[in-house]
mmCIF file of C-alpha atoms in Angstrom:
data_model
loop_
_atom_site.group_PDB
_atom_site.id
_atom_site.type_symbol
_atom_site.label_atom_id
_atom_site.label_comp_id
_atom_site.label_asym_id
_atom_site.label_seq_id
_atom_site.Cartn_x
_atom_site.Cartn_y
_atom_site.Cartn_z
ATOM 1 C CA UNK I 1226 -1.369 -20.655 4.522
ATOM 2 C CA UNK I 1227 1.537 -18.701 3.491
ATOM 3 C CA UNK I 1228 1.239 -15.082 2.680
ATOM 4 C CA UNK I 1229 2.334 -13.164 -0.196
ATOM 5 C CA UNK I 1230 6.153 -14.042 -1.107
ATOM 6 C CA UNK I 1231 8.687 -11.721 -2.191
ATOM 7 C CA UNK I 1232 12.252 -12.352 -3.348
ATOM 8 C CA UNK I 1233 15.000 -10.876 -2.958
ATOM 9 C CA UNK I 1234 14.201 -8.931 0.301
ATOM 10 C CA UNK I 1235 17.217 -6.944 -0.311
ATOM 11 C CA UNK I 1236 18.940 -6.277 -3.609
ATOM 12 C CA UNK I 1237 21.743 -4.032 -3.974
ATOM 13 C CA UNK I 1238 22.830 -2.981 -8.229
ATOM 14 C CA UNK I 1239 25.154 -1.009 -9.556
ATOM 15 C CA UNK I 1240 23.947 1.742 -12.337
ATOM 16 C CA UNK I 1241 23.344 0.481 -15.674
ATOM 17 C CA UNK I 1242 22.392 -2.975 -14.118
ATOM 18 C CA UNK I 1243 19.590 -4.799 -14.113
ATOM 19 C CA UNK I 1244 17.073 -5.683 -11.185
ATOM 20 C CA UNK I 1245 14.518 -8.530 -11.474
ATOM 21 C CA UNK I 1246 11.888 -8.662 -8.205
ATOM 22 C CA UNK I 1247 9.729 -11.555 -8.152
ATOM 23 C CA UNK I 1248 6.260 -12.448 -6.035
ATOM 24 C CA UNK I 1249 4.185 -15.025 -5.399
ATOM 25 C CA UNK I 1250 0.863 -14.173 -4.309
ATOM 26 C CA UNK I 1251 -1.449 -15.653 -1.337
ATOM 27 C CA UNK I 1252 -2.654 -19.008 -2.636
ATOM 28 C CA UNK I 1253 -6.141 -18.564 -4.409
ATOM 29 C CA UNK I 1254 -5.400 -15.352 -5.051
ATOM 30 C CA UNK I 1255 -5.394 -14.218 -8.887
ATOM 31 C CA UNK I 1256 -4.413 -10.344 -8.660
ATOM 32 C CA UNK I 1257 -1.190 -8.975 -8.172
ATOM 33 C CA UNK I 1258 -0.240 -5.193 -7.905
ATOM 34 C CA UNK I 1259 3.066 -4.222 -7.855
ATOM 35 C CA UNK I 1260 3.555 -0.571 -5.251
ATOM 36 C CA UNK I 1261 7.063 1.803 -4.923
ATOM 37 C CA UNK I 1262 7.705 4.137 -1.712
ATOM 38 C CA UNK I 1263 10.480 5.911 -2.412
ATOM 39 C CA UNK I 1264 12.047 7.241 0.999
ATOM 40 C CA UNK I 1265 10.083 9.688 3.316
ATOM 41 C CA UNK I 1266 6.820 8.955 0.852
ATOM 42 C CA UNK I 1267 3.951 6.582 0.646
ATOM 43 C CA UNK I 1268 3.179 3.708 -1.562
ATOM 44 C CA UNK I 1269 2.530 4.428 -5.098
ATOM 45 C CA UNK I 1270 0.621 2.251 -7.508
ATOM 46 C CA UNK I 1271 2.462 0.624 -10.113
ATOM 47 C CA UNK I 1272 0.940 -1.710 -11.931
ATOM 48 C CA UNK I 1273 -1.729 -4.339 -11.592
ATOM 49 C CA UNK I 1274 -2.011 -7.763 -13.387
ATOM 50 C CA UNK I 1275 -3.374 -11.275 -13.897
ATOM 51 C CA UNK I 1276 -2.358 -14.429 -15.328
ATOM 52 C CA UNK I 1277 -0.417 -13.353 -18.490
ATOM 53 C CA UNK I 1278 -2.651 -9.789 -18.703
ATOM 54 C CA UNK I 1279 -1.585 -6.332 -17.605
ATOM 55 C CA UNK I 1280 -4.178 -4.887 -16.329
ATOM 56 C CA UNK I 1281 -3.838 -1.916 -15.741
ATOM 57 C CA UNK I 1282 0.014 -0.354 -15.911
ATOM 58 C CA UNK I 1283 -0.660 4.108 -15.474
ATOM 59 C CA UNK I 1284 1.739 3.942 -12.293
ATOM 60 C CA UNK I 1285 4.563 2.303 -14.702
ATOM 61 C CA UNK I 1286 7.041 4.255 -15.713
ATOM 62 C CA UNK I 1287 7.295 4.527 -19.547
ATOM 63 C CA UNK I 1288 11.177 3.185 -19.748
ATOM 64 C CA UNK I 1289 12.770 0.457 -18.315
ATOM 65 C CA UNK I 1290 10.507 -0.761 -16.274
ATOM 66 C CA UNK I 1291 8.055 -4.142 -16.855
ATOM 67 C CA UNK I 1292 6.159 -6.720 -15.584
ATOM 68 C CA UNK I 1293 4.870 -9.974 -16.081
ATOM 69 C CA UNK I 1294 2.672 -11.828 -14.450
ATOM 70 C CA UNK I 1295 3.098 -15.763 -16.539
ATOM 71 C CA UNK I 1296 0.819 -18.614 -16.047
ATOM 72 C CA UNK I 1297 3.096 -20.457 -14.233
ATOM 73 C CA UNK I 1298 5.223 -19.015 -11.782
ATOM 74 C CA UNK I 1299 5.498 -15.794 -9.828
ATOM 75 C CA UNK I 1300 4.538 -12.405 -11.024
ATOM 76 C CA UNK I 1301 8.354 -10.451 -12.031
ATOM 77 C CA UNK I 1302 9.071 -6.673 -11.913
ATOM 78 C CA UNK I 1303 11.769 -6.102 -13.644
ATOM 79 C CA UNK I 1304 13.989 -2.871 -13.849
ATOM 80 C CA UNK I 1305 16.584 -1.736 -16.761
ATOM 81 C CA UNK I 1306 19.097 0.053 -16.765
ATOM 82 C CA UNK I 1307 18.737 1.165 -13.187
ATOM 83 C CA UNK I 1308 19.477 4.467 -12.248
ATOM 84 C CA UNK I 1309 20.142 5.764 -7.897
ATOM 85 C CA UNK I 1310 16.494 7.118 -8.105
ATOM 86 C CA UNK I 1311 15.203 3.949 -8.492
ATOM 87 C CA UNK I 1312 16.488 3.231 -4.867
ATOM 88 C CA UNK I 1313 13.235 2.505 -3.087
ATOM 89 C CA UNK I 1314 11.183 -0.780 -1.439
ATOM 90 C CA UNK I 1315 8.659 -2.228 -4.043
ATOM 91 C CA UNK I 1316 5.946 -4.076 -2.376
ATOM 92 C CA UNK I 1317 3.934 -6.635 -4.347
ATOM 93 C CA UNK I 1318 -0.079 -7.048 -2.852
ATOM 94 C CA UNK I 1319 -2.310 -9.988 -3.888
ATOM 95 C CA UNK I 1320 -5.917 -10.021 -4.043
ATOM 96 C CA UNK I 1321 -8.526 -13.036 -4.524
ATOM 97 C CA UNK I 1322 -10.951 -10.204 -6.207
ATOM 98 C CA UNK I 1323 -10.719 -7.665 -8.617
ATOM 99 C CA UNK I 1324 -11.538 -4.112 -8.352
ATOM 100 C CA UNK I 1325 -14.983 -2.277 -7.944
ATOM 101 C CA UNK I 1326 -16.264 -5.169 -5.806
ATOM 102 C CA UNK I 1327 -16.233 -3.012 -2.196
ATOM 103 C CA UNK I 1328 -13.805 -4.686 -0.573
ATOM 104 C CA UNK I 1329 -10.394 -2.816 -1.374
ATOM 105 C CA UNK I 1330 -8.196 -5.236 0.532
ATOM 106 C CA UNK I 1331 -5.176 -6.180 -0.747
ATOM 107 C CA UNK I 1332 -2.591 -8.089 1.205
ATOM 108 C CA UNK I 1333 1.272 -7.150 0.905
ATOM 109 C CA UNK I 1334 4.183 -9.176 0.802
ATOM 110 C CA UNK I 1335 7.180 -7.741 3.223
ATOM 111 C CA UNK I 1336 8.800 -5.919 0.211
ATOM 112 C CA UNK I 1337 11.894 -5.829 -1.594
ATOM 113 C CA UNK I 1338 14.618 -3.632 -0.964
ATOM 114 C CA UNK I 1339 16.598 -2.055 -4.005
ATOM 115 C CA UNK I 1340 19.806 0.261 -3.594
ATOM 116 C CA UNK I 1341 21.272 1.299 -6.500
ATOM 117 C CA UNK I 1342 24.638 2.209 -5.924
ATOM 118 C CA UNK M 499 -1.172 15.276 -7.441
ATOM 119 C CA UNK M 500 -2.028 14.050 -3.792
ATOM 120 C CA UNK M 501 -5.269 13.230 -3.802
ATOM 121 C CA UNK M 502 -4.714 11.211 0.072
ATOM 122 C CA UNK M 503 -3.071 13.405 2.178
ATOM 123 C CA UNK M 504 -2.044 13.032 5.882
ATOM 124 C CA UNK M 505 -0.600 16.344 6.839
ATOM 125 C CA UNK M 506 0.757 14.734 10.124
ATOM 126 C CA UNK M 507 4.116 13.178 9.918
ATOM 127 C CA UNK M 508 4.075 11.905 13.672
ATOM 128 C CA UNK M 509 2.221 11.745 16.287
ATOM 129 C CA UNK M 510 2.763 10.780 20.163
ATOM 130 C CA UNK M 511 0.494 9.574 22.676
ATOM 131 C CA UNK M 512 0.340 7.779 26.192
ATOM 132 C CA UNK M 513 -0.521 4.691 26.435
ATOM 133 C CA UNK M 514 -4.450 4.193 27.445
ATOM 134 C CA UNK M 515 -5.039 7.332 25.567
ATOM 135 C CA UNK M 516 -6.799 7.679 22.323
ATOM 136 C CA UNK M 517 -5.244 7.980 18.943
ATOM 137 C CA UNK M 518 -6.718 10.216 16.492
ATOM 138 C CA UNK M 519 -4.944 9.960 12.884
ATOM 139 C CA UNK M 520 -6.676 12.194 10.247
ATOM 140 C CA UNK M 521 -6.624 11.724 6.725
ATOM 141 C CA UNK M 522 -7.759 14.070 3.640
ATOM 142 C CA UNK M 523 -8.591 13.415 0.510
ATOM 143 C CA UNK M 524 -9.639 15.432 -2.997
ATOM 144 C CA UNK M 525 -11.315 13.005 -5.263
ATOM 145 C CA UNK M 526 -15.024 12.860 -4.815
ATOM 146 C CA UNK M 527 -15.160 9.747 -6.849
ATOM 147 C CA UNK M 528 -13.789 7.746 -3.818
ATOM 148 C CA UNK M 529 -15.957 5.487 -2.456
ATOM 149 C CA UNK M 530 -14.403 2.921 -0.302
ATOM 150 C CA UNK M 531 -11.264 4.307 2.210
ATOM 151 C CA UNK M 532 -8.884 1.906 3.668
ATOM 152 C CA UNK M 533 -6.246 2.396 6.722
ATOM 153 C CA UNK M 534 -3.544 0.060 6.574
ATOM 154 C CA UNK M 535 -0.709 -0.245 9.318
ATOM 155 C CA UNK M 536 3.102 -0.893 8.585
ATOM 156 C CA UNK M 537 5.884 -1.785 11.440
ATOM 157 C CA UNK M 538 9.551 -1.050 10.248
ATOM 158 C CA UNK M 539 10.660 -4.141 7.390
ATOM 159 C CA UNK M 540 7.489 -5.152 6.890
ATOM 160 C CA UNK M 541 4.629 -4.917 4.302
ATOM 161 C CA UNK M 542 1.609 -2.665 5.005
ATOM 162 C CA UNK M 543 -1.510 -5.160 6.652
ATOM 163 C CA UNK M 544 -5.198 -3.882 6.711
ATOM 164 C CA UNK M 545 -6.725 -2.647 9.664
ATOM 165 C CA UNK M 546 -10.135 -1.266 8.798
ATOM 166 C CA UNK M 547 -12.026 -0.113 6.005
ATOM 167 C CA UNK M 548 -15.213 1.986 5.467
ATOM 168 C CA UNK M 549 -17.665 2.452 2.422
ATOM 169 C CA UNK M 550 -18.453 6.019 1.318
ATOM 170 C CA UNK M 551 -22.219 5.358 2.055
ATOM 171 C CA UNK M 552 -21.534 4.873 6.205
ATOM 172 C CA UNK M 553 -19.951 7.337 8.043
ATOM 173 C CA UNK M 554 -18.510 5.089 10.990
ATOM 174 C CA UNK M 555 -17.590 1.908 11.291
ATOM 175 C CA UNK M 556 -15.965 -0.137 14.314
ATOM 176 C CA UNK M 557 -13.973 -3.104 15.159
ATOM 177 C CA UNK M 558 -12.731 -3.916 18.628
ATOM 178 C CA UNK M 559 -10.269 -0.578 19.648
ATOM 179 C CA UNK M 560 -10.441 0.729 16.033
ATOM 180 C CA UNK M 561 -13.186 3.096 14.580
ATOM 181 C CA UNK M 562 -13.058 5.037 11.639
ATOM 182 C CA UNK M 563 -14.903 8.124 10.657
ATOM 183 C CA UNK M 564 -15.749 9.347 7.437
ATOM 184 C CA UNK M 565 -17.435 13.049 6.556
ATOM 185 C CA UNK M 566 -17.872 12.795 2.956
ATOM 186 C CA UNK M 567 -18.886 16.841 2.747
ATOM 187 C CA UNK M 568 -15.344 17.722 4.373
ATOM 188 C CA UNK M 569 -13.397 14.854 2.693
ATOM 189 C CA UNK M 570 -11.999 13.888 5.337
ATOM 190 C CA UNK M 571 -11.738 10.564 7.472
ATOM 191 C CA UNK M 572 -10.070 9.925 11.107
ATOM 192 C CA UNK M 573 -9.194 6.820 12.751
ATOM 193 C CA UNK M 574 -9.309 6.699 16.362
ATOM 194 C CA UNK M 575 -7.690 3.763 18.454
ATOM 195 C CA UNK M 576 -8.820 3.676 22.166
ATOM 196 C CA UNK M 577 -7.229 2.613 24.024
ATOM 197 C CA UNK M 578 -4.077 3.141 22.713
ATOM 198 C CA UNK M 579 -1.573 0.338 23.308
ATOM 199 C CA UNK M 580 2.852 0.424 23.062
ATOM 200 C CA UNK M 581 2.369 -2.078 20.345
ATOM 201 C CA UNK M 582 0.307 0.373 17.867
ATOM 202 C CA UNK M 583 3.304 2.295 17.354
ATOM 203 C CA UNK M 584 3.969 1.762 13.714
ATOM 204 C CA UNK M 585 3.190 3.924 10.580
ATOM 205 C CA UNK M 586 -0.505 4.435 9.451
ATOM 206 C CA UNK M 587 -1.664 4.640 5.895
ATOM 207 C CA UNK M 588 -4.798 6.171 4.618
ATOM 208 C CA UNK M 589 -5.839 4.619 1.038
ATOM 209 C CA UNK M 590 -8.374 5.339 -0.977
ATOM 210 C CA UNK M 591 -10.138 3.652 -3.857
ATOM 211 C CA UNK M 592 -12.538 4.130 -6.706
ATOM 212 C CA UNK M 593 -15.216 1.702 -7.725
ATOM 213 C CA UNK M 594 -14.489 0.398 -10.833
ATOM 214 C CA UNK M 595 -10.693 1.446 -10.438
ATOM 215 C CA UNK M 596 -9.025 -2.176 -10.723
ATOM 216 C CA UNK M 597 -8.486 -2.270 -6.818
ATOM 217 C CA UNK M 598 -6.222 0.518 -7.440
ATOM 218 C CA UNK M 599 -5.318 2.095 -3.956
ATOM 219 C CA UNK M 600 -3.977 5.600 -3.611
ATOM 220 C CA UNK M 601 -2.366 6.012 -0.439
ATOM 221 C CA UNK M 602 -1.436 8.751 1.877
ATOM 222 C CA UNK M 603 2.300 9.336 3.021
ATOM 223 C CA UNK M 604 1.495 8.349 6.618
ATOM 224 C CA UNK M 605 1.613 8.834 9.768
ATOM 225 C CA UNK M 606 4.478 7.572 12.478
ATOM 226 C CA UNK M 607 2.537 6.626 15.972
ATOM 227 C CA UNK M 608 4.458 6.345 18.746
ATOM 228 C CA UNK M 609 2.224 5.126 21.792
ATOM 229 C CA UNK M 610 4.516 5.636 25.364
ATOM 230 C CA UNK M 611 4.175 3.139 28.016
#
């Protein structure tokens, strides 16, 4: 039973580039959020989505980045134009249920990496 | 905003000893409060969890406490073992709030053998 998937573990762009994160989530599991820790901080919400719906995107920010979640295939963060700040590790979570139902848990993939140099 | 807050960085203990992590939050609307752990490279895994209508709830060397009128929650490990040294998060989450999980900055635990 594999656990949430994320690919590339490591990415390294140069500015102005573009960086495209991708992750599949536990099987049977329908809800993916997408969190940022930047360095010294904790995670940050993102954004959350199902099949081919964004959910819920406040943690996004406004330019450059988006995210897809298609009905087929893994669920895709992908960043514009990136700039050194958005040098962090962006962890994608899965989650058979959606919110308000108690249970909170969310399980996390191992994360992906970005340096912008 | 930080609405989580863990306002220790680090924290050092001897092995066999408990742990006591604390964890603050603001937002009265919480109602369920998560602690996940995280080892170096990896993704964040759940430990425990409580509801906002307990105030303790257990599971093998982990408890957690929760004292709604203080917002604040601790989680004690006892005893503490060499290979709970990893980073704790506190998370919070509001009912109705998409699963949405605010987090704390964490806390480093280093348990010496």
């Amino acid at each position: 039973n594999a656990g949430v998937m994320q690919n590339p573990r490591h990415l390294v762009r140069r500015r102005g580039q573009e960086a495209r994160l991708r992750c599949s989530p536990m099987k049977g599991h329908s809800h993916v959020y997408w969190y940022r820790q930047l360095p010294e901080e904790g995670l940050k919400f993102m954004v959350y989505l199902q099949k081919e719906n964004i959910i819920d995107e406040s943690g996004m920010p406004k330019e450059r980045f988006s995210a897809e979640f298609p009905k087929e295939g893994p669920s895709i963060l992908r960043i514009q134009q990136v700039v050194r700040g958005d040098s962090a590790a962006y962890f994608c979570a899965s989650s058979p249920l959606s919110g308000g139902q108690g249970t909170g848990e969310l399980f996390f993939g191992e994360g992906s990496r970005l340096t912008v140099l | 905003d930080q609405q989580v807050k863990q306002n220790s960085p680090s924290l050092s203990v001897q092995e066999g000893r408990i742990s006591i992590l604390n964890c603050d939050y603001t937002n009265s609307m919480f109602d369920y409060f998560l602690w996940y752990k995280k080892y170096p490279a990896e993704g964040p895994t759940f430990l425990i969890s409580i509801s906002s209508i307990k105030d303790k709830n257990e599971d093998g060397r982990f408890t957690v406490f929760l004292n709604k009128s203080a917002k604040h929650l601790s989680l004690h490990i006892v005893p503490s073992q060499p290979g709970d040294s990893a980073v704790y998060f506190c998370a919070a989450e509001r009912s109705g709030a998409t699963n949405k999980l605010i987090f704390g900055t964490g806390t480093l635990l280093a348990v010496q053998p």
